[in-house]
Coordinates of C-alpha atoms in Angstrom, one line a residue:
M1114 CA -0.3 0.3 0.0
G1115 CA 0.9 3.4 -0.7
E1116 CA 2.2 6.0 2.1
E1117 CA -1.1 8.2 2.1
A1118 CA -3.3 5.2 1.8
S1119 CA -1.7 3.6 5.7
A1120 CA -1.7 7.4 6.3
E1121 CA -3.5 7.5 10.2
P1122 CA -6.8 9.6 9.7
P1123 CA -6.5 12.9 11.1
A1124 CA -7.7 13.1 14.6
A1125 CA -10.8 14.6 15.9
P1126 CA -10.4 18.0 17.1
A1127 CA -10.9 18.0 21.0
P1128 CA -14.6 19.3 21.8
E1129 CA -13.9 22.6 23.5
V1130 CA -14.6 23.3 26.9
N1131 CA -15.0 27.0 28.0
S1132 CA -13.3 28.3 31.3
A1133 CA -16.6 28.7 32.9
E1134 CA -17.4 25.0 32.4
Q1135 CA -14.1 24.0 33.7
D1136 CA -14.6 26.4 36.5
Q1137 CA -18.1 24.7 37.3
A1138 CA -16.8 21.4 37.1
L1139 CA -13.6 22.1 39.5
Q1140 CA -16.0 23.8 42.2
E1141 CA -18.7 20.9 42.1
R1142 CA -15.4 18.7 42.6
I1143 CA -14.1 20.6 45.5
E1144 CA -17.9 20.9 47.2
Q1145 CA -17.8 16.9 46.9
L1146 CA -14.2 16.8 48.9
R1147 CA -16.1 19.3 51.3
Q1148 CA -19.1 17.0 52.1
A1149 CA -17.1 13.9 52.2
L1150 CA -14.8 15.9 54.8
L1151 CA -17.8 17.2 57.0
N1152 CA -19.2 13.6 56.7
S1153 CA -16.2 11.5 58.1
H1154 CA -17.0 9.8 60.9
R1155 CA -13.6 11.7 62.7
L1156 CA -15.7 14.6 61.7
R1157 CA -19.0 13.4 63.1
S1158 CA -18.0 12.4 66.0
L1159 CA -16.5 15.8 67.0
P1160 CA -17.4 18.2 69.9
N1161 CA -19.6 21.4 68.5
A1162 CA -16.6 23.4 69.7
S1163 CA -14.4 21.5 67.2
L1164 CA -16.6 21.2 64.4
D1165 CA -17.4 25.0 64.7
R1166 CA -13.8 25.4 64.4
V1167 CA -13.3 23.1 61.8
Q1168 CA -16.2 24.9 59.5
R1169 CA -14.5 27.8 60.0
L1170 CA -11.3 26.1 58.8
I1171 CA -13.3 24.8 55.0
P1172 CA -13.5 28.0 53.9
L1173 CA -10.2 29.5 54.3
A1174 CA -8.5 25.9 52.7
E1175 CA -10.5 26.3 50.1
D1176 CA -9.3 29.5 49.7
Y1177 CA -5.8 28.7 49.7
A1178 CA -6.2 25.5 47.2
Y1179 CA -8.2 27.9 44.5
R1180 CA -4.8 29.8 44.4
S1181 CA -2.8 27.3 44.0
E1182 CA -1.5 25.6 40.8
N1183 CA -3.8 22.2 41.0
P1184 CA -6.7 23.3 43.2
E1185 CA -8.4 20.1 43.7
M1186 CA -5.2 18.2 44.3
T1187 CA -4.5 21.1 46.9
A1188 CA -8.2 20.1 48.3
T1189 CA -7.6 17.1 49.0
R1190 CA -4.4 17.0 50.9
L1191 CA -5.3 20.0 52.8
F1192 CA -9.0 18.3 53.5
N1193 CA -7.2 15.2 54.5
L1194 CA -4.8 16.9 56.7
I1195 CA -8.0 18.6 58.5
E1196 CA -9.5 15.5 59.3
L1197 CA -6.5 14.0 60.7
I1198 CA -6.5 16.7 63.0
A1199 CA -9.8 17.0 63.8
Q1200 CA -9.8 15.9 67.0
R1201 CA -7.1 17.6 68.3
S1202 CA -8.4 21.2 69.3
A1203 CA -5.4 22.7 69.8
Y1204 CA -4.1 22.4 66.4
L1205 CA -7.4 23.3 65.1
A1206 CA -7.1 26.5 67.1
L1207 CA -3.7 27.4 66.2
L1208 CA -4.8 27.1 62.5
A1209 CA -7.9 29.4 63.5
E1210 CA -5.9 31.6 65.1
Y1211 CA -3.0 31.7 62.8
P1212 CA -4.7 32.0 59.2
D1213 CA -0.6 32.5 57.9
T1214 CA -0.2 28.8 59.3
L1215 CA -2.7 27.5 56.9
A1216 CA -1.2 29.2 54.1
R1217 CA 2.1 27.7 54.3
V1218 CA 0.6 24.2 54.6
A1219 CA -1.3 24.8 51.4
R1220 CA 2.1 25.9 49.9
I1221 CA 4.0 22.9 51.0
V1222 CA 1.4 20.3 50.4
S1223 CA 0.8 21.3 47.2
A1224 CA 4.3 21.0 46.4
S1225 CA 4.9 18.1 47.6
P1226 CA 2.7 15.1 48.2
W1227 CA 5.5 13.6 50.3
A1228 CA 5.5 16.5 52.8
A1229 CA 1.5 16.5 52.7
Q1230 CA 2.0 12.8 54.2
Y1231 CA 4.8 13.4 56.4
L1232 CA 2.8 17.2 58.0
A1233 CA -0.1 14.6 58.4
Q1234 CA 2.0 11.7 60.2
Y1235 CA 3.7 14.5 62.3
P1236 CA 0.6 16.9 63.2
L1237 CA 3.0 18.2 66.0
L1238 CA 5.2 20.7 63.2
L1239 CA 2.3 22.6 62.0
D1240 CA 3.5 25.1 65.4
S1241 CA 6.8 25.6 63.5
L1242 CA 4.7 27.3 60.7
I1243 CA 3.9 30.2 62.7
E1244 CA 8.0 31.7 62.9
W1245 CA 8.5 31.2 58.9
H1246 CA 11.7 33.4 59.2
S1247 CA 13.1 30.7 62.0
L1248 CA 12.0 27.6 59.5
M1249 CA 13.7 29.0 56.6
E1250 CA 17.4 29.4 58.8
I1251 CA 19.5 26.7 58.2
P1252 CA 20.5 24.6 61.4
D1253 CA 23.1 25.1 63.7
F1254 CA 23.7 21.7 65.0
A1255 CA 26.1 22.4 67.7
A1256 CA 23.4 24.2 69.4
L1257 CA 20.6 22.2 68.6
S1258 CA 23.0 19.2 69.8
E1259 CA 23.3 20.9 73.0
Q1260 CA 19.9 22.4 73.6
M1261 CA 18.9 18.7 72.4
C1262 CA 21.2 17.3 75.6
R1263 CA 19.4 19.6 78.1
D1264 CA 16.1 18.5 77.5
L1265 CA 16.6 15.1 77.3
D1266 CA 19.1 15.1 80.7
A1267 CA 15.6 16.6 82.3
C1268 CA 12.9 13.5 81.0
R1269 CA 13.4 11.9 84.9
L1270 CA 11.0 9.4 86.4
P1271 CA 10.2 9.9 90.1
D1272 CA 12.9 7.9 91.0
G1273 CA 15.6 10.5 89.6
Q1274 CA 16.2 7.3 86.7
A1275 CA 16.3 8.4 83.3
D1276 CA 12.8 8.1 81.8
V1277 CA 14.1 6.4 78.7
E1278 CA 10.3 6.2 77.1
Q1279 CA 10.2 9.8 77.2
Q1280 CA 13.9 10.6 76.0
M1281 CA 13.3 7.9 72.8
N1282 CA 10.0 9.9 71.9
M1283 CA 11.8 13.2 72.3
M1284 CA 14.8 12.4 69.9
R1285 CA 12.0 11.4 67.2
D1286 CA 10.5 15.0 68.3
W1287 CA 13.8 16.4 67.2
Q1288 CA 14.4 14.6 64.0
H1289 CA 10.9 15.0 62.6
Q1290 CA 11.2 19.1 63.4
I1291 CA 14.6 19.4 62.3
T1292 CA 13.8 17.6 59.1
F1293 CA 10.7 19.6 58.2
Q1294 CA 13.0 22.3 58.6
L1295 CA 14.8 21.1 56.1
L1296 CA 12.1 20.2 54.0
A1297 CA 10.8 23.6 54.0
Q1298 CA 13.7 25.2 52.6
D1299 CA 14.2 22.3 49.9
L1300 CA 10.8 22.7 48.5
E1301 CA 11.9 26.9 48.7
G1302 CA 14.7 26.0 46.8
V1303 CA 16.8 27.4 49.4
L1304 CA 18.5 24.4 49.4
T1305 CA 20.5 22.5 46.7
V1306 CA 20.7 17.8 46.7
E1307 CA 23.8 18.1 47.8
A1308 CA 23.8 20.6 50.6
L1309 CA 20.1 18.7 51.5
A1310 CA 22.4 15.7 51.7
D1311 CA 24.8 17.6 54.0
Q1312 CA 22.6 18.5 56.5
L1313 CA 20.4 15.5 56.3
S1314 CA 23.9 14.1 57.2
A1315 CA 24.7 16.1 60.0
L1316 CA 21.2 15.2 61.5
A1317 CA 21.7 11.8 61.4
D1318 CA 25.5 12.0 63.1
M1319 CA 23.8 14.3 65.5
M1320 CA 21.5 11.9 66.6
L1321 CA 23.9 8.6 66.2
A1322 CA 26.3 10.6 68.9
E1323 CA 23.2 11.5 71.0
T1324 CA 22.1 7.9 71.0
L1325 CA 25.6 7.0 72.1
E1326 CA 25.5 8.8 74.8
R1327 CA 22.4 7.7 76.1
T1328 CA 22.0 3.9 75.5
W1329 CA 25.7 3.3 77.0
P1330 CA 24.8 4.0 80.8
L1331 CA 21.7 1.7 80.2
T1332 CA 24.2 -1.3 79.7
R1333 CA 25.8 -0.6 82.9
P1334 CA 26.2 -3.5 85.0
R1335 CA 23.9 -3.5 88.5
S1336 CA 27.6 -4.5 90.1
L1337 CA 29.4 -1.1 88.7
G1338 CA 27.8 2.3 90.5
P1339 CA 27.4 5.4 87.5
E1340 CA 30.5 7.2 89.8
H1341 CA 33.0 4.1 88.7
D1342 CA 31.6 3.8 84.9
T1343 CA 34.1 5.2 81.9
P1344 CA 33.5 6.2 78.8
P1345 CA 32.4 3.4 76.4
R1346 CA 36.1 2.8 74.4
F1347 CA 33.6 2.2 71.3
A1348 CA 33.0 4.0 67.8
V1349 CA 30.3 4.0 64.9
I1350 CA 30.9 4.1 61.8
A1351 CA 29.4 5.0 58.6
Y1352 CA 29.2 3.4 55.4
G1353 CA 26.6 3.7 52.2
K1354 CA 25.0 7.0 51.8
L1355 CA 25.5 8.1 55.4
G1356 CA 29.5 7.4 54.8
G1357 CA 29.2 9.3 51.7
K1358 CA 27.0 12.1 53.0
E1359 CA 24.1 11.8 50.4
I1360 CA 21.4 10.5 52.6
G1361 CA 17.7 11.4 51.5
Y1362 CA 14.7 12.5 53.6
A1363 CA 13.9 8.2 54.5
S1364 CA 17.4 6.7 53.8
D1365 CA 18.5 4.0 56.4
L1366 CA 21.5 4.1 58.1
D1367 CA 24.6 1.5 57.2
L1368 CA 26.7 1.1 60.3
V1369 CA 29.3 -0.8 61.6
F1370 CA 29.8 -1.0 65.5
L1371 CA 33.9 -1.1 66.6
Y1372 CA 35.2 -1.2 70.3
D1373 CA 39.0 -1.4 71.3
D1374 CA 38.8 -2.5 74.9
P1375 CA 41.9 -4.6 76.5
S1376 CA 39.3 -6.7 79.1
Q1377 CA 37.6 -9.3 77.8
D1378 CA 34.6 -8.7 80.6
N1379 CA 33.3 -5.9 78.2
V1380 CA 32.8 -7.2 74.7
E1381 CA 29.7 -8.4 76.0
R1382 CA 28.7 -4.7 77.0
Y1383 CA 29.9 -3.5 73.9
I1384 CA 27.7 -6.0 71.9
K1385 CA 24.6 -5.1 74.2
L1386 CA 25.7 -1.9 73.4
A1387 CA 25.4 -2.4 69.7
R1388 CA 22.0 -4.0 70.3
R1389 CA 20.7 -1.1 72.4
M1390 CA 22.1 1.7 70.1
T1391 CA 20.0 -0.1 66.9
S1392 CA 16.9 -0.3 69.5
W1393 CA 16.8 3.2 69.9
L1394 CA 16.9 4.0 66.7
S1395 CA 14.9 1.8 64.8
A1396 CA 12.6 0.9 67.4
M1397 CA 8.9 2.2 66.3
T1398 CA 7.2 4.4 69.4
S1399 CA 4.7 6.8 69.9
S1400 CA 6.1 9.3 68.0
G1401 CA 7.3 6.9 65.4
R1402 CA 10.9 5.7 64.9
L1403 CA 14.6 7.5 63.8
Y1404 CA 16.6 5.3 61.2
D1405 CA 16.1 1.9 59.9
I1406 CA 19.3 0.6 60.7
D1407 CA 21.3 -1.8 58.7
L1408 CA 24.3 -3.7 60.1
R1409 CA 25.0 -6.0 57.0
L1410 CA 28.3 -4.6 56.1
R1411 CA 29.6 -6.1 59.5
P1412 CA 32.3 -8.6 58.8
D1413 CA 31.0 -11.5 58.2
G1414 CA 27.6 -9.7 57.5
D1415 CA 24.2 -11.3 59.2
A1416 CA 26.6 -14.0 60.3
G1417 CA 29.0 -12.0 62.2
L1418 CA 29.0 -10.0 65.9
L1419 CA 27.0 -7.0 66.1
A1420 CA 30.0 -5.1 67.8
V1421 CA 33.5 -6.4 66.5
S1422 CA 37.2 -5.1 68.1
V1423 CA 39.0 -3.1 65.9
D1424 CA 42.0 -5.8 65.8
A1425 CA 39.4 -9.0 64.0
F1426 CA 38.0 -5.6 61.7
E1427 CA 41.6 -5.2 60.9
Q1428 CA 42.5 -8.9 60.5
Y1429 CA 39.0 -9.6 58.4
Q1430 CA 39.7 -6.0 55.8
T1431 CA 43.1 -7.2 55.9
R1432 CA 43.0 -11.3 54.7
S1433 CA 39.3 -12.3 54.6
A1434 CA 37.3 -9.1 52.9
W1435 CA 35.9 -9.3 49.6
S1436 CA 36.4 -7.0 46.6
W1437 CA 33.0 -5.2 47.2
E1438 CA 33.5 -4.5 50.9
H1439 CA 36.8 -2.9 49.5
Q1440 CA 34.6 -0.3 47.4
A1441 CA 32.0 -0.1 50.4
I1442 CA 35.3 1.0 53.0
T1443 CA 35.7 3.9 50.1
R1444 CA 32.5 5.6 51.4
A1445 CA 33.1 4.7 55.5
R1446 CA 33.8 7.6 57.8
F1447 CA 33.8 7.4 61.9
V1448 CA 30.9 9.4 63.3
T1449 CA 31.0 9.6 66.8
G1450 CA 32.5 7.5 69.7
D1451 CA 35.9 7.2 70.6
A1452 CA 38.9 9.7 69.4
Q1453 CA 41.4 6.8 69.8
I1454 CA 39.0 4.1 67.5
K1455 CA 38.7 7.2 65.1
E1456 CA 42.3 7.2 64.4
R1457 CA 43.0 3.5 64.3
F1458 CA 39.9 3.4 61.9
D1459 CA 41.5 6.1 59.3
E1460 CA 44.8 3.9 59.5
I1461 CA 43.0 0.5 58.4
R1462 CA 41.3 2.1 56.0
R1463 CA 44.0 4.3 54.3
S1464 CA 46.0 0.9 54.7
I1465 CA 43.6 -0.9 52.7
L1466 CA 42.7 1.5 50.0
L1467 CA 46.5 1.1 49.4
M1468 CA 46.4 -2.0 48.9
E1469 CA 48.3 -3.2 45.8
R1470 CA 45.9 -5.4 43.6
D1471 CA 45.6 -7.0 40.2
R1472 CA 43.8 -4.8 38.7
R1473 CA 42.6 -7.1 36.1
K1474 CA 40.8 -9.2 38.9
L1475 CA 39.4 -5.7 41.1
R1476 CA 37.8 -5.4 37.6
A1477 CA 36.0 -8.7 37.0
D1478 CA 35.3 -8.7 40.8
I1479 CA 33.8 -4.8 40.4
L1480 CA 31.7 -6.1 37.0
D1481 CA 30.3 -9.3 39.2
M1482 CA 29.0 -7.3 41.3
R1483 CA 27.4 -4.9 39.1
D1484 CA 25.6 -7.9 37.8
K1485 CA 24.2 -9.0 40.8
I1486 CA 22.9 -5.7 41.5
S1487 CA 21.5 -5.4 38.2
A1488 CA 19.7 -9.3 39.0
G1489 CA 18.9 -8.4 42.2
H1490 CA 17.1 -5.4 41.1
P1491 CA 15.4 -6.3 38.1
N1492 CA 13.7 -3.7 36.1
R1493 CA 10.9 -5.3 33.8
S1494 CA 9.1 -1.6 33.0
E1495 CA 9.7 0.3 29.5
L1496 CA 11.1 3.4 32.2
F1497 CA 14.7 4.0 32.8
D1498 CA 15.8 3.4 36.6
L1499 CA 17.4 6.4 37.7
K1500 CA 19.7 3.9 40.0
H1501 CA 20.3 0.7 38.9
D1502 CA 20.3 0.7 35.5
R1503 CA 23.4 0.8 33.0
G1504 CA 24.2 4.5 32.7
G1505 CA 22.6 5.2 36.1
M1506 CA 24.3 6.5 39.7
V1507 CA 25.3 3.2 40.7
D1508 CA 27.9 3.3 37.5
V1509 CA 28.7 6.4 38.7
E1510 CA 29.5 5.1 42.4
F1511 CA 31.4 1.4 40.7
I1512 CA 33.7 3.7 38.3
T1513 CA 34.5 6.2 41.6
Q1514 CA 35.4 3.8 43.4
Y1515 CA 38.0 1.6 41.0
L1516 CA 39.6 4.2 40.6
V1517 CA 39.8 4.7 44.2
L1518 CA 41.1 1.0 44.8
C1519 CA 42.9 1.2 41.8
H1520 CA 45.2 4.2 42.3
S1521 CA 45.3 5.8 45.4
R1522 CA 49.0 4.3 45.9
E1523 CA 49.9 6.7 43.0
H1524 CA 47.8 9.8 44.1
P1525 CA 47.0 9.9 47.4
K1526 CA 44.8 12.3 47.1
L1527 CA 42.0 9.5 46.7
L1528 CA 42.3 8.6 49.6
E1529 CA 40.0 11.0 50.9
N1530 CA 35.8 10.7 51.2
L1531 CA 35.1 13.4 49.0
G1532 CA 32.3 12.1 47.5
N1533 CA 31.7 11.0 44.0
I1534 CA 31.9 14.4 42.2
A1535 CA 35.0 15.3 43.9
L1536 CA 37.0 12.7 43.8
L1537 CA 36.3 12.0 39.9
G1538 CA 37.7 15.8 39.4
I1539 CA 40.5 14.5 41.5
A1540 CA 41.2 11.4 39.3
A1541 CA 40.6 13.9 36.1
Q1542 CA 43.4 15.7 37.6
A1543 CA 45.7 13.0 37.9
G1544 CA 45.4 11.8 34.4
L1545 CA 43.5 9.0 35.2
I1546 CA 40.3 10.1 33.0
A1547 CA 39.6 12.9 30.3
V1548 CA 38.7 16.3 31.8
D1549 CA 35.9 16.9 30.1
H1550 CA 34.5 13.0 30.6
A1551 CA 35.0 13.6 34.6
Q1552 CA 33.0 17.1 34.7
E1553 CA 30.2 15.6 32.5
V1554 CA 29.8 12.6 34.1
A1555 CA 29.5 14.8 37.5
D1556 CA 27.1 16.8 36.0
A1557 CA 24.9 13.7 35.2
Y1558 CA 25.7 12.2 38.4
R1559 CA 24.0 15.6 39.5
A1560 CA 21.6 15.4 38.0
L1561 CA 20.7 11.6 38.4
R1562 CA 20.6 12.8 42.0
R1563 CA 17.9 16.1 41.3
R1564 CA 16.0 13.9 39.3
Q1565 CA 15.9 11.1 42.3
H1566 CA 15.0 13.5 44.7
A1567 CA 12.2 15.0 42.8
L1568 CA 10.6 11.7 41.9
R1569 CA 10.9 10.9 46.1
L1570 CA 9.0 14.6 46.9
E1571 CA 6.4 13.4 43.9
G1572 CA 6.0 10.4 46.0
A1573 CA 7.1 7.9 43.5
E1574 CA 8.1 4.5 44.8
K1575 CA 10.8 3.6 42.3
A1576 CA 13.3 6.6 40.4
R1577 CA 12.0 5.7 37.0
V1578 CA 11.9 8.3 34.6
P1579 CA 10.5 7.5 30.5
Q1580 CA 13.3 6.2 28.0
T1581 CA 13.7 9.6 26.7
E1582 CA 14.4 12.0 29.5
L1583 CA 18.4 12.4 30.9
T1584 CA 19.5 10.8 27.6
Q1585 CA 23.3 13.4 27.0
E1586 CA 23.9 12.1 31.0
R1587 CA 23.5 8.8 30.7
Q1588 CA 25.2 8.2 27.3
A1589 CA 28.7 10.5 29.2
V1590 CA 28.1 8.0 32.2
T1591 CA 28.1 4.9 30.0
R1592 CA 31.3 6.7 28.1
L1593 CA 33.0 6.9 31.2
W1594 CA 32.4 3.1 32.5
D1595 CA 33.2 1.9 28.8
E1596 CA 36.9 3.8 29.2
V1597 CA 37.2 2.7 33.0
L1598 CA 35.8 -0.8 32.9
G1599 CA 34.7 -1.9 29.6
Y1600 CA 32.0 -4.2 29.1

């Protein structure tokens, strides 16, 4: 058949809908949302005073919704929040007394479904929206740590003992408050993705330090009085996203616990401390949880002890660790604990990265691990997975790790845990990769992270985009992969 005969007939023009009809349809949908809210079980069971407050709030919420880019979506999220807090009269009173706060709520929930869910989950955060100027200030973690410590010290039972349950809840409230502060700044465009990750990592570091401080006394034997106890010879090492200071809002923490104590009597106490810290961080309380914790990167993985001695850690890394474990240590860093263990860990990490390696074997090991990651994260969709697919973020991380493991002996600047972008620049300055290729991949990595972050804020379960997106960035990553590792 000829080309003309096979061509599809032109599509019929879409029926015109005038603006008045669109406005009427929108008003009807929002009215349906209003009626659904008023007929909900939570509102029907309210006392008259609270119901009156809700009925005064609804027109304000509708007004702010109409001012947003997507009024129906914003109204849905605002009404959902109002329904969730309706039985807590203090929050209704707050929104009624401070109408600007409701306007700020509307701005936040319209910008991100993830932010809307976070605010609905932790309505205590509404208080922070009253002082918008304070919310836009970059956190001073030194001052915040001191204040949190004082607040936690004040959590006491009638007998003078620490109120552990109250302390755990208070730390979660602090974490939620600072996270929300960063989230508000993020949505306002105050923070880049890199700056946000730095701040979230500093927050996690602060929480880990305080958790160690609070849990150590809980492991003290009854026979040992507090006046005779000594600081723990114990340290928390961060791996993965926290190790590289690249965590996001919902990242889990990859941790390894080390101790260095000549007394064998304390070994069980350090293992108990590791268990208590993990529980303190990850337990679900009435205020939620601090972080999900992953301890699988410790020596021998799930089969290993929760806390290991520095000597055992060094022996394992030197004699038994797989190449992928040496890849992981490129991003590891000391977070909190004993200063002497920090020095030991830094020395061990340095010696591991300076080891002579069979580059052909290392390359084969890294390619094998890359294949395993692909198999473990199959993508059967027609979309591109920003993290796990070829040309994605994992490829950039593996390229950087290979360069560090292969070339740190000749170029010791690569030993520093500076992040993928900075390390690519150092590798280029050393002549290991082309300068323009390093810059292209650094820019690609930033773009991939920005897109991943945007998808997370949109509430996406998986960071995947159409194949037509980020094609130049993916090509840049694939080109450098072929140059450095090759398939």
